[in-house]
Structure formats: C-alpha cells, structure tokens
Amino acid sequence: MPYKDPKDPRKLEAQRKHYENHSQKVKLAVSKRRKEIRAKWREFKATLQCTKCGQRHPATLDFHHVKKDRSNKSVNTLAKNAQYQRVMEEIKKCVVLCANCHRIHHWEERKAKKAARKK
C-alpha cells in the first residue's frame, strides 16, 4: 500500500496495519518477485562471456567499469533491486571479465601505478 507523504502518521499507521493483516501474502509476493529477478538475471548473465579469455560460466563473470567514476554503481546491486533500466545503462560503461581476468587486470593496474610513482 504505497503512500505519497511518508511523514503523515495516519498513512504510516495504515500501511503498518495493512502489512500486519496481510504479512503472509506480502512475504509470498516478495519471495516470488525475488525468485523472478534472480532467474531473469541468471538468464541474462548466461548470454555473456569474458572479453579476455572467453569464459562463459555466469558465476565467474564480473562487470569492470572502464572509466573510474564516483557515480558508477554496482551492477549486481542494481540487478538485485530489479532496477533493470539502470542496470543496462551501467553495463554500457563496463566490460565483462571473468573473476580471474578481473583480478589480474586490477593487479596489473596497481603494479603500473607503483612503477610510475617510482620514476
């Protein structure tokens, strides 16, 4: 039961009562929605592969942001929260790397920064 003014105590009370009276129904709906989100996300990740080595297993794939930016969001967090429009916008800023290639990439990046500082 959505409300427009979160500070209005009457509406907060109404929402609380609604949840109390329908908690099982709400919990089931939330559980069902989360399962749908996970299935949709797994299905999408199954179409991807690492851009360096070609690894395809969805559990190993990471999204590496090409440009470092404070406004970058975690793709997995956005997907978990079912914000698919924002997920797709964020993925456009990324390259897909498997976990190993992603770690190696960051290791090499740090190594290059250290070498540049020593010069």
mmCIF file of N, CA and C in Angstrom:
data_model
loop_
_atom_site.group_PDB
_atom_site.id
_atom_site.type_symbol
_atom_site.label_atom_id
_atom_site.label_comp_id
_atom_site.label_asym_id
_atom_site.label_seq_id
_atom_site.Cartn_x
_atom_site.Cartn_y
_atom_site.Cartn_z
ATOM 1 N N MET A 1 0.845 -1.166 0.000
ATOM 2 C CA MET A 1 0.000 0.000 0.000
ATOM 3 C C MET A 1 0.900 1.241 0.000
ATOM 4 N N PRO A 2 1.139 1.835 -1.152
ATOM 5 C CA PRO A 2 2.034 2.988 -1.225
ATOM 6 C C PRO A 2 1.389 4.242 -0.640
ATOM 7 N N TYR A 3 2.228 5.152 -0.233
ATOM 8 C CA TYR A 3 1.734 6.419 0.284
ATOM 9 C C TYR A 3 2.594 7.537 -0.274
ATOM 10 N N LYS A 4 1.991 8.737 -0.381
ATOM 11 C CA LYS A 4 2.700 9.856 -1.000
ATOM 12 C C LYS A 4 3.483 10.677 0.011
ATOM 13 N N ASP A 5 2.942 10.831 1.200
ATOM 14 C CA ASP A 5 3.609 11.645 2.214
ATOM 15 C C ASP A 5 4.121 10.735 3.329
ATOM 16 N N PRO A 6 5.406 10.399 3.302
ATOM 17 C CA PRO A 6 5.929 9.461 4.297
ATOM 18 C C PRO A 6 5.897 10.011 5.721
ATOM 19 N N LYS A 7 5.678 11.304 5.874
ATOM 20 C CA LYS A 7 5.663 11.896 7.214
ATOM 21 C C LYS A 7 4.266 11.930 7.828
ATOM 22 N N ASP A 8 3.260 11.615 7.039
ATOM 23 C CA ASP A 8 1.888 11.633 7.540
ATOM 24 C C ASP A 8 1.672 10.390 8.415
ATOM 25 N N PRO A 9 1.518 10.564 9.732
ATOM 26 C CA PRO A 9 1.399 9.412 10.634
ATOM 27 C C PRO A 9 0.184 8.533 10.357
ATOM 28 N N ARG A 10 -0.897 9.114 9.850
ATOM 29 C CA ARG A 10 -2.088 8.308 9.538
ATOM 30 C C ARG A 10 -1.770 7.304 8.445
ATOM 31 N N LYS A 11 -1.039 7.756 7.444
ATOM 32 C CA LYS A 11 -0.713 6.869 6.329
ATOM 33 C C LYS A 11 0.297 5.809 6.753
ATOM 34 N N LEU A 12 1.226 6.196 7.609
ATOM 35 C CA LEU A 12 2.184 5.223 8.127
ATOM 36 C C LEU A 12 1.464 4.150 8.935
ATOM 37 N N GLU A 13 0.533 4.577 9.744
ATOM 38 C CA GLU A 13 -0.236 3.635 10.562
ATOM 39 C C GLU A 13 -1.068 2.714 9.670
ATOM 40 N N ALA A 14 -1.670 3.271 8.637
ATOM 41 C CA ALA A 14 -2.470 2.460 7.714
ATOM 42 C C ALA A 14 -1.593 1.426 7.014
ATOM 43 N N GLN A 15 -0.407 1.838 6.622
ATOM 44 C CA GLN A 15 0.500 0.900 5.962
ATOM 45 C C GLN A 15 0.927 -0.203 6.933
ATOM 46 N N ARG A 16 1.224 0.171 8.171
ATOM 47 C CA ARG A 16 1.634 -0.809 9.174
ATOM 48 C C ARG A 16 0.513 -1.829 9.419
ATOM 49 N N LYS A 17 -0.716 -1.352 9.543
ATOM 50 C CA LYS A 17 -1.856 -2.246 9.766
ATOM 51 C C LYS A 17 -2.086 -3.156 8.562
ATOM 52 N N HIS A 18 -1.965 -2.574 7.383
ATOM 53 C CA HIS A 18 -2.134 -3.379 6.172
ATOM 54 C C HIS A 18 -1.120 -4.520 6.157
ATOM 55 N N TYR A 19 0.131 -4.209 6.478
ATOM 56 C CA TYR A 19 1.167 -5.246 6.496
ATOM 57 C C TYR A 19 0.851 -6.299 7.560
ATOM 58 N N GLU A 20 0.429 -5.867 8.739
ATOM 59 C CA GLU A 20 0.078 -6.813 9.806
ATOM 60 C C GLU A 20 -1.019 -7.768 9.351
ATOM 61 N N ASN A 21 -2.022 -7.226 8.684
ATOM 62 C CA ASN A 21 -3.164 -8.038 8.252
ATOM 63 C C ASN A 21 -2.852 -8.919 7.048
ATOM 64 N N HIS A 22 -1.842 -8.550 6.281
ATOM 65 C CA HIS A 22 -1.541 -9.282 5.052
ATOM 66 C C HIS A 22 -0.077 -9.713 4.976
ATOM 67 N N SER A 23 0.565 -9.904 6.114
ATOM 68 C CA SER A 23 2.012 -10.153 6.110
ATOM 69 C C SER A 23 2.392 -11.404 5.318
ATOM 70 N N GLN A 24 1.634 -12.487 5.461
ATOM 71 C CA GLN A 24 1.966 -13.710 4.723
ATOM 72 C C GLN A 24 1.867 -13.481 3.216
ATOM 73 N N LYS A 25 0.821 -12.797 2.808
ATOM 74 C CA LYS A 25 0.618 -12.514 1.388
ATOM 75 C C LYS A 25 1.754 -11.636 0.852
ATOM 76 N N VAL A 26 2.134 -10.626 1.626
ATOM 77 C CA VAL A 26 3.216 -9.726 1.226
ATOM 78 C C VAL A 26 4.531 -10.496 1.135
ATOM 79 N N LYS A 27 4.819 -11.328 2.135
ATOM 80 C CA LYS A 27 6.062 -12.107 2.143
ATOM 81 C C LYS A 27 6.129 -13.054 0.945
ATOM 82 N N LEU A 28 5.012 -13.699 0.626
ATOM 83 C CA LEU A 28 4.979 -14.596 -0.532
ATOM 84 C C LEU A 28 5.206 -13.829 -1.830
ATOM 85 N N ALA A 29 4.588 -12.659 -1.938
ATOM 86 C CA ALA A 29 4.755 -11.844 -3.147
ATOM 87 C C ALA A 29 6.201 -11.388 -3.292
ATOM 88 N N VAL A 30 6.819 -10.975 -2.192
ATOM 89 C CA VAL A 30 8.215 -10.531 -2.224
ATOM 90 C C VAL A 30 9.122 -11.695 -2.601
ATOM 91 N N SER A 31 8.883 -12.857 -2.010
ATOM 92 C CA SER A 31 9.684 -14.043 -2.307
ATOM 93 C C SER A 31 9.573 -14.426 -3.785
ATOM 94 N N LYS A 32 8.348 -14.402 -4.293
ATOM 95 C CA LYS A 32 8.123 -14.733 -5.704
ATOM 96 C C LYS A 32 8.847 -13.739 -6.611
ATOM 97 N N ARG A 33 8.745 -12.468 -6.290
ATOM 98 C CA ARG A 33 9.387 -11.419 -7.094
ATOM 99 C C ARG A 33 10.907 -11.582 -7.084
ATOM 100 N N ARG A 34 11.479 -11.875 -5.930
ATOM 101 C CA ARG A 34 12.932 -12.060 -5.844
ATOM 102 C C ARG A 34 13.394 -13.252 -6.676
ATOM 103 N N LYS A 35 12.607 -14.338 -6.667
ATOM 104 C CA LYS A 35 12.946 -15.510 -7.489
ATOM 105 C C LYS A 35 12.914 -15.145 -8.970
ATOM 106 N N GLU A 36 11.906 -14.368 -9.370
ATOM 107 C CA GLU A 36 11.805 -13.932 -10.764
ATOM 108 C C GLU A 36 13.004 -13.068 -11.151
ATOM 109 N N ILE A 37 13.393 -12.170 -10.257
ATOM 110 C CA ILE A 37 14.534 -11.288 -10.511
ATOM 111 C C ILE A 37 15.803 -12.109 -10.686
ATOM 112 N N ARG A 38 16.028 -13.069 -9.762
ATOM 113 C CA ARG A 38 17.232 -13.908 -9.851
ATOM 114 C C ARG A 38 17.252 -14.711 -11.149
ATOM 115 N N ALA A 39 16.104 -15.260 -11.529
ATOM 116 C CA ALA A 39 16.029 -16.055 -12.756
ATOM 117 C C ALA A 39 16.319 -15.194 -13.985
ATOM 118 N N LYS A 40 15.755 -14.002 -14.008
ATOM 119 C CA LYS A 40 15.967 -13.086 -15.134
ATOM 120 C C LYS A 40 17.446 -12.693 -15.228
ATOM 121 N N TRP A 41 18.057 -12.412 -14.078
ATOM 122 C CA TRP A 41 19.466 -12.016 -14.040
ATOM 123 C C TRP A 41 20.368 -13.170 -14.478
ATOM 124 N N ARG A 42 20.082 -14.401 -13.990
ATOM 125 C CA ARG A 42 20.871 -15.574 -14.399
ATOM 126 C C ARG A 42 20.759 -15.800 -15.907
ATOM 127 N N GLU A 43 19.555 -15.658 -16.421
ATOM 128 C CA GLU A 43 19.316 -15.841 -17.856
ATOM 129 C C GLU A 43 20.131 -14.831 -18.669
ATOM 130 N N PHE A 44 20.158 -13.584 -18.209
ATOM 131 C CA PHE A 44 20.924 -12.555 -18.907
ATOM 132 C C PHE A 44 22.420 -12.849 -18.841
ATOM 133 N N LYS A 45 22.933 -13.180 -17.653
ATOM 134 C CA LYS A 45 24.365 -13.435 -17.500
ATOM 135 C C LYS A 45 24.819 -14.655 -18.303
ATOM 136 N N ALA A 46 23.901 -15.597 -18.548
ATOM 137 C CA ALA A 46 24.243 -16.792 -19.323
ATOM 138 C C ALA A 46 24.553 -16.450 -20.779
ATOM 139 N N THR A 47 24.169 -15.263 -21.231
ATOM 140 C CA THR A 47 24.429 -14.864 -22.618
ATOM 141 C C THR A 47 25.786 -14.173 -22.770
ATOM 142 N N LEU A 48 26.481 -13.927 -21.656
ATOM 143 C CA LEU A 48 27.729 -13.159 -21.679
ATOM 144 C C LEU A 48 28.949 -14.062 -21.618
ATOM 145 N N GLN A 49 30.110 -13.467 -21.944
ATOM 146 C CA GLN A 49 31.379 -14.178 -21.783
ATOM 147 C C GLN A 49 32.489 -13.175 -21.513
ATOM 148 N N CYS A 50 33.577 -13.658 -20.935
ATOM 149 C CA CYS A 50 34.725 -12.814 -20.623
ATOM 150 C C CYS A 50 35.321 -12.284 -21.924
ATOM 151 N N THR A 51 35.625 -10.990 -21.960
ATOM 152 C CA THR A 51 36.171 -10.388 -23.176
ATOM 153 C C THR A 51 37.644 -10.728 -23.376
ATOM 154 N N LYS A 52 38.324 -11.225 -22.334
ATOM 155 C CA LYS A 52 39.735 -11.593 -22.477
ATOM 156 C C LYS A 52 39.928 -13.067 -22.788
ATOM 157 N N CYS A 53 39.310 -13.946 -21.987
ATOM 158 C CA CYS A 53 39.594 -15.380 -22.142
ATOM 159 C C CYS A 53 38.416 -16.182 -22.689
ATOM 160 N N GLY A 54 37.226 -15.590 -22.733
ATOM 161 C CA GLY A 54 36.075 -16.291 -23.290
ATOM 162 C C GLY A 54 35.300 -17.149 -22.302
ATOM 163 N N GLN A 55 35.667 -17.125 -21.027
ATOM 164 C CA GLN A 55 34.944 -17.892 -20.001
ATOM 165 C C GLN A 55 33.466 -17.506 -20.033
ATOM 166 N N ARG A 56 32.576 -18.512 -19.975
ATOM 167 C CA ARG A 56 31.145 -18.244 -20.119
ATOM 168 C C ARG A 56 30.319 -18.519 -18.863
ATOM 169 N N HIS A 57 30.886 -19.167 -17.867
ATOM 170 C CA HIS A 57 30.073 -19.537 -16.702
ATOM 171 C C HIS A 57 29.602 -18.280 -15.967
ATOM 172 N N PRO A 58 28.290 -18.109 -15.811
ATOM 173 C CA PRO A 58 27.742 -16.884 -15.208
ATOM 174 C C PRO A 58 28.272 -16.579 -13.805
ATOM 175 N N ALA A 59 28.589 -17.607 -13.038
ATOM 176 C CA ALA A 59 29.059 -17.378 -11.663
ATOM 177 C C ALA A 59 30.425 -16.709 -11.625
ATOM 178 N N THR A 60 31.182 -16.803 -12.711
ATOM 179 C CA THR A 60 32.538 -16.245 -12.713
ATOM 180 C C THR A 60 32.611 -14.853 -13.316
ATOM 181 N N LEU A 61 31.525 -14.368 -13.899
ATOM 182 C CA LEU A 61 31.585 -13.115 -14.648
ATOM 183 C C LEU A 61 31.388 -11.881 -13.775
ATOM 184 N N ASP A 62 32.260 -10.891 -14.000
ATOM 185 C CA ASP A 62 32.209 -9.601 -13.310
ATOM 186 C C ASP A 62 32.020 -8.505 -14.348
ATOM 187 N N PHE A 63 31.538 -7.356 -13.896
ATOM 188 C CA PHE A 63 31.416 -6.186 -14.756
ATOM 189 C C PHE A 63 32.463 -5.181 -14.313
ATOM 190 N N HIS A 64 33.433 -4.919 -15.185
ATOM 191 C CA HIS A 64 34.516 -3.991 -14.863
ATOM 192 C C HIS A 64 34.210 -2.638 -15.492
ATOM 193 N N HIS A 65 34.134 -1.601 -14.657
ATOM 194 C CA HIS A 65 33.905 -0.251 -15.169
ATOM 195 C C HIS A 65 35.169 0.239 -15.866
ATOM 196 N N VAL A 66 35.028 0.644 -17.113
ATOM 197 C CA VAL A 66 36.166 1.095 -17.905
ATOM 198 C C VAL A 66 36.697 2.416 -17.369
ATOM 199 N N LYS A 67 35.806 3.359 -17.111
ATOM 200 C CA LYS A 67 36.209 4.652 -16.552
ATOM 201 C C LYS A 67 35.913 4.666 -15.061
ATOM 202 N N LYS A 68 36.895 5.085 -14.297
ATOM 203 C CA LYS A 68 36.689 5.226 -12.853
ATOM 204 C C LYS A 68 35.845 6.482 -12.633
ATOM 205 N N ASP A 69 34.738 6.324 -11.930
ATOM 206 C CA ASP A 69 33.829 7.439 -11.706
ATOM 207 C C ASP A 69 33.066 7.194 -10.410
ATOM 208 N N ARG A 70 32.924 8.216 -9.618
ATOM 209 C CA ARG A 70 32.208 8.064 -8.347
ATOM 210 C C ARG A 70 30.723 7.756 -8.562
ATOM 211 N N SER A 71 30.205 8.089 -9.727
ATOM 212 C CA SER A 71 28.784 7.843 -9.977
ATOM 213 C C SER A 71 28.521 6.407 -10.430
ATOM 214 N N ASN A 72 29.579 5.615 -10.650
ATOM 215 C CA ASN A 72 29.394 4.220 -11.035
ATOM 216 C C ASN A 72 28.697 3.457 -9.915
ATOM 217 N N LYS A 73 27.753 2.650 -10.303
ATOM 218 C CA LYS A 73 27.010 1.843 -9.335
ATOM 219 C C LYS A 73 27.366 0.379 -9.531
ATOM 220 N N SER A 74 27.177 -0.410 -8.507
ATOM 221 C CA SER A 74 27.399 -1.845 -8.600
ATOM 222 C C SER A 74 26.289 -2.457 -9.455
ATOM 223 N N VAL A 75 26.680 -3.110 -10.532
ATOM 224 C CA VAL A 75 25.705 -3.716 -11.442
ATOM 225 C C VAL A 75 24.904 -4.787 -10.710
ATOM 226 N N ASN A 76 25.576 -5.603 -9.919
ATOM 227 C CA ASN A 76 24.871 -6.671 -9.210
ATOM 228 C C ASN A 76 23.867 -6.130 -8.198
ATOM 229 N N THR A 77 24.198 -5.043 -7.534
ATOM 230 C CA THR A 77 23.266 -4.441 -6.577
ATOM 231 C C THR A 77 22.040 -3.901 -7.297
ATOM 232 N N LEU A 78 22.258 -3.238 -8.421
ATOM 233 C CA LEU A 78 21.124 -2.718 -9.192
ATOM 234 C C LEU A 78 20.241 -3.861 -9.685
ATOM 235 N N ALA A 79 20.865 -4.941 -10.144
ATOM 236 C CA ALA A 79 20.094 -6.085 -10.637
ATOM 237 C C ALA A 79 19.303 -6.728 -9.504
ATOM 238 N N LYS A 80 19.932 -6.846 -8.352
ATOM 239 C CA LYS A 80 19.262 -7.439 -7.190
ATOM 240 C C LYS A 80 18.030 -6.628 -6.810
ATOM 241 N N ASN A 81 18.113 -5.326 -6.983
ATOM 242 C CA ASN A 81 16.993 -4.449 -6.649
ATOM 243 C C ASN A 81 16.032 -4.250 -7.816
ATOM 244 N N ALA A 82 16.203 -5.024 -8.874
ATOM 245 C CA ALA A 82 15.308 -5.017 -10.038
ATOM 246 C C ALA A 82 15.256 -3.674 -10.748
ATOM 247 N N GLN A 83 16.365 -2.993 -10.795
ATOM 248 C CA GLN A 83 16.427 -1.705 -11.482
ATOM 249 C C GLN A 83 17.048 -1.930 -12.865
ATOM 250 N N TYR A 84 16.313 -2.641 -13.732
ATOM 251 C CA TYR A 84 16.883 -3.101 -14.993
ATOM 252 C C TYR A 84 17.267 -1.990 -15.952
ATOM 253 N N GLN A 85 16.502 -0.916 -15.985
ATOM 254 C CA GLN A 85 16.861 0.204 -16.863
ATOM 255 C C GLN A 85 18.223 0.748 -16.452
ATOM 256 N N ARG A 86 18.410 0.943 -15.151
ATOM 257 C CA ARG A 86 19.691 1.445 -14.646
ATOM 258 C C ARG A 86 20.795 0.405 -14.827
ATOM 259 N N VAL A 87 20.458 -0.878 -14.702
ATOM 260 C CA VAL A 87 21.451 -1.941 -14.909
ATOM 261 C C VAL A 87 22.002 -1.855 -16.321
ATOM 262 N N MET A 88 21.118 -1.744 -17.291
ATOM 263 C CA MET A 88 21.559 -1.704 -18.686
ATOM 264 C C MET A 88 22.390 -0.455 -18.973
ATOM 265 N N GLU A 89 22.030 0.666 -18.374
ATOM 266 C CA GLU A 89 22.827 1.889 -18.534
ATOM 267 C C GLU A 89 24.211 1.702 -17.924
ATOM 268 N N GLU A 90 24.275 1.054 -16.773
ATOM 269 C CA GLU A 90 25.549 0.843 -16.082
ATOM 270 C C GLU A 90 26.415 -0.166 -16.839
ATOM 271 N N ILE A 91 25.790 -1.194 -17.411
ATOM 272 C CA ILE A 91 26.535 -2.213 -18.153
ATOM 273 C C ILE A 91 27.197 -1.607 -19.391
ATOM 274 N N LYS A 92 26.591 -0.576 -19.968
ATOM 275 C CA LYS A 92 27.193 0.089 -21.129
ATOM 276 C C LYS A 92 28.541 0.706 -20.782
ATOM 277 N N LYS A 93 28.767 1.002 -19.495
ATOM 278 C CA LYS A 93 30.029 1.589 -19.048
ATOM 279 C C LYS A 93 31.065 0.518 -18.690
ATOM 280 N N CYS A 94 30.702 -0.749 -18.858
ATOM 281 C CA CYS A 94 31.538 -1.846 -18.373
ATOM 282 C C CYS A 94 31.999 -2.774 -19.490
ATOM 283 N N VAL A 95 33.032 -3.555 -19.166
ATOM 284 C CA VAL A 95 33.407 -4.707 -19.980
ATOM 285 C C VAL A 95 33.226 -5.929 -19.087
ATOM 286 N N VAL A 96 32.873 -7.044 -19.706
ATOM 287 C CA VAL A 96 32.666 -8.274 -18.948
ATOM 288 C C VAL A 96 33.994 -9.005 -18.851
ATOM 289 N N LEU A 97 34.395 -9.320 -17.627
ATOM 290 C CA LEU A 97 35.614 -10.083 -17.373
ATOM 291 C C LEU A 97 35.275 -11.211 -16.410
ATOM 292 N N CYS A 98 35.948 -12.353 -16.583
ATOM 293 C CA CYS A 98 35.780 -13.407 -15.589
ATOM 294 C C CYS A 98 36.509 -12.955 -14.323
ATOM 295 N N ALA A 99 36.252 -13.610 -13.225
ATOM 296 C CA ALA A 99 36.836 -13.205 -11.942
ATOM 297 C C ALA A 99 38.364 -13.189 -12.006
ATOM 298 N N ASN A 100 38.964 -14.207 -12.624
ATOM 299 C CA ASN A 100 40.431 -14.254 -12.701
ATOM 300 C C ASN A 100 40.984 -13.110 -13.543
ATOM 301 N N CYS A 101 40.435 -12.891 -14.714
ATOM 302 C CA CYS A 101 40.914 -11.800 -15.577
ATOM 303 C C CYS A 101 40.698 -10.447 -14.907
ATOM 304 N N HIS A 102 39.599 -10.303 -14.175
ATOM 305 C CA HIS A 102 39.311 -9.053 -13.479
ATOM 306 C C HIS A 102 40.367 -8.794 -12.402
ATOM 307 N N ARG A 103 40.700 -9.836 -11.628
ATOM 308 C CA ARG A 103 41.725 -9.678 -10.588
ATOM 309 C C ARG A 103 43.079 -9.364 -11.206
ATOM 310 N N ILE A 104 43.411 -10.076 -12.271
ATOM 311 C CA ILE A 104 44.690 -9.839 -12.956
ATOM 312 C C ILE A 104 44.739 -8.414 -13.491
ATOM 313 N N HIS A 105 43.650 -7.944 -14.072
ATOM 314 C CA HIS A 105 43.587 -6.579 -14.608
ATOM 315 C C HIS A 105 43.898 -5.557 -13.513
ATOM 316 N N HIS A 106 43.253 -5.697 -12.366
ATOM 317 C CA HIS A 106 43.487 -4.748 -11.272
ATOM 318 C C HIS A 106 44.895 -4.895 -10.694
ATOM 319 N N TRP A 107 45.415 -6.102 -10.644
ATOM 320 C CA TRP A 107 46.778 -6.319 -10.159
ATOM 321 C C TRP A 107 47.772 -5.605 -11.072
ATOM 322 N N GLU A 108 47.597 -5.764 -12.381
ATOM 323 C CA GLU A 108 48.487 -5.102 -13.345
ATOM 324 C C GLU A 108 48.342 -3.581 -13.269
ATOM 325 N N GLU A 109 47.123 -3.115 -13.059
ATOM 326 C CA GLU A 109 46.865 -1.679 -12.921
ATOM 327 C C GLU A 109 47.622 -1.109 -11.713
ATOM 328 N N ARG A 110 47.527 -1.801 -10.575
ATOM 329 C CA ARG A 110 48.244 -1.351 -9.373
ATOM 330 C C ARG A 110 49.756 -1.405 -9.573
ATOM 331 N N LYS A 111 50.224 -2.449 -10.226
ATOM 332 C CA LYS A 111 51.658 -2.611 -10.496
ATOM 333 C C LYS A 111 52.161 -1.453 -11.362
ATOM 334 N N ALA A 112 51.393 -1.075 -12.373
ATOM 335 C CA ALA A 112 51.777 0.029 -13.258
ATOM 336 C C ALA A 112 51.790 1.357 -12.500
ATOM 337 N N LYS A 113 50.830 1.571 -11.605
ATOM 338 C CA LYS A 113 50.798 2.803 -10.807
ATOM 339 C C LYS A 113 52.014 2.890 -9.895
ATOM 340 N N LYS A 114 52.391 1.767 -9.267
ATOM 341 C CA LYS A 114 53.568 1.752 -8.391
ATOM 342 C C LYS A 114 54.830 2.055 -9.184
ATOM 343 N N ALA A 115 54.936 1.477 -10.370
ATOM 344 C CA ALA A 115 56.112 1.700 -11.214
ATOM 345 C C ALA A 115 56.184 3.164 -11.646
ATOM 346 N N ALA A 116 55.040 3.763 -11.938
ATOM 347 C CA ALA A 116 55.004 5.163 -12.364
ATOM 348 C C ALA A 116 55.415 6.089 -11.219
ATOM 349 N N ARG A 117 55.054 5.741 -9.996
ATOM 350 C CA ARG A 117 55.427 6.558 -8.838
ATOM 351 C C ARG A 117 56.925 6.504 -8.558
ATOM 352 N N LYS A 118 57.547 5.375 -8.854
ATOM 353 C CA LYS A 118 58.980 5.205 -8.584
ATOM 354 C C LYS A 118 59.840 6.003 -9.550
ATOM 355 N N LYS A 119 59.295 6.332 -10.712
ATOM 356 C CA LYS A 119 60.079 7.057 -11.732
ATOM 357 C C LYS A 119 60.235 8.497 -11.411
#
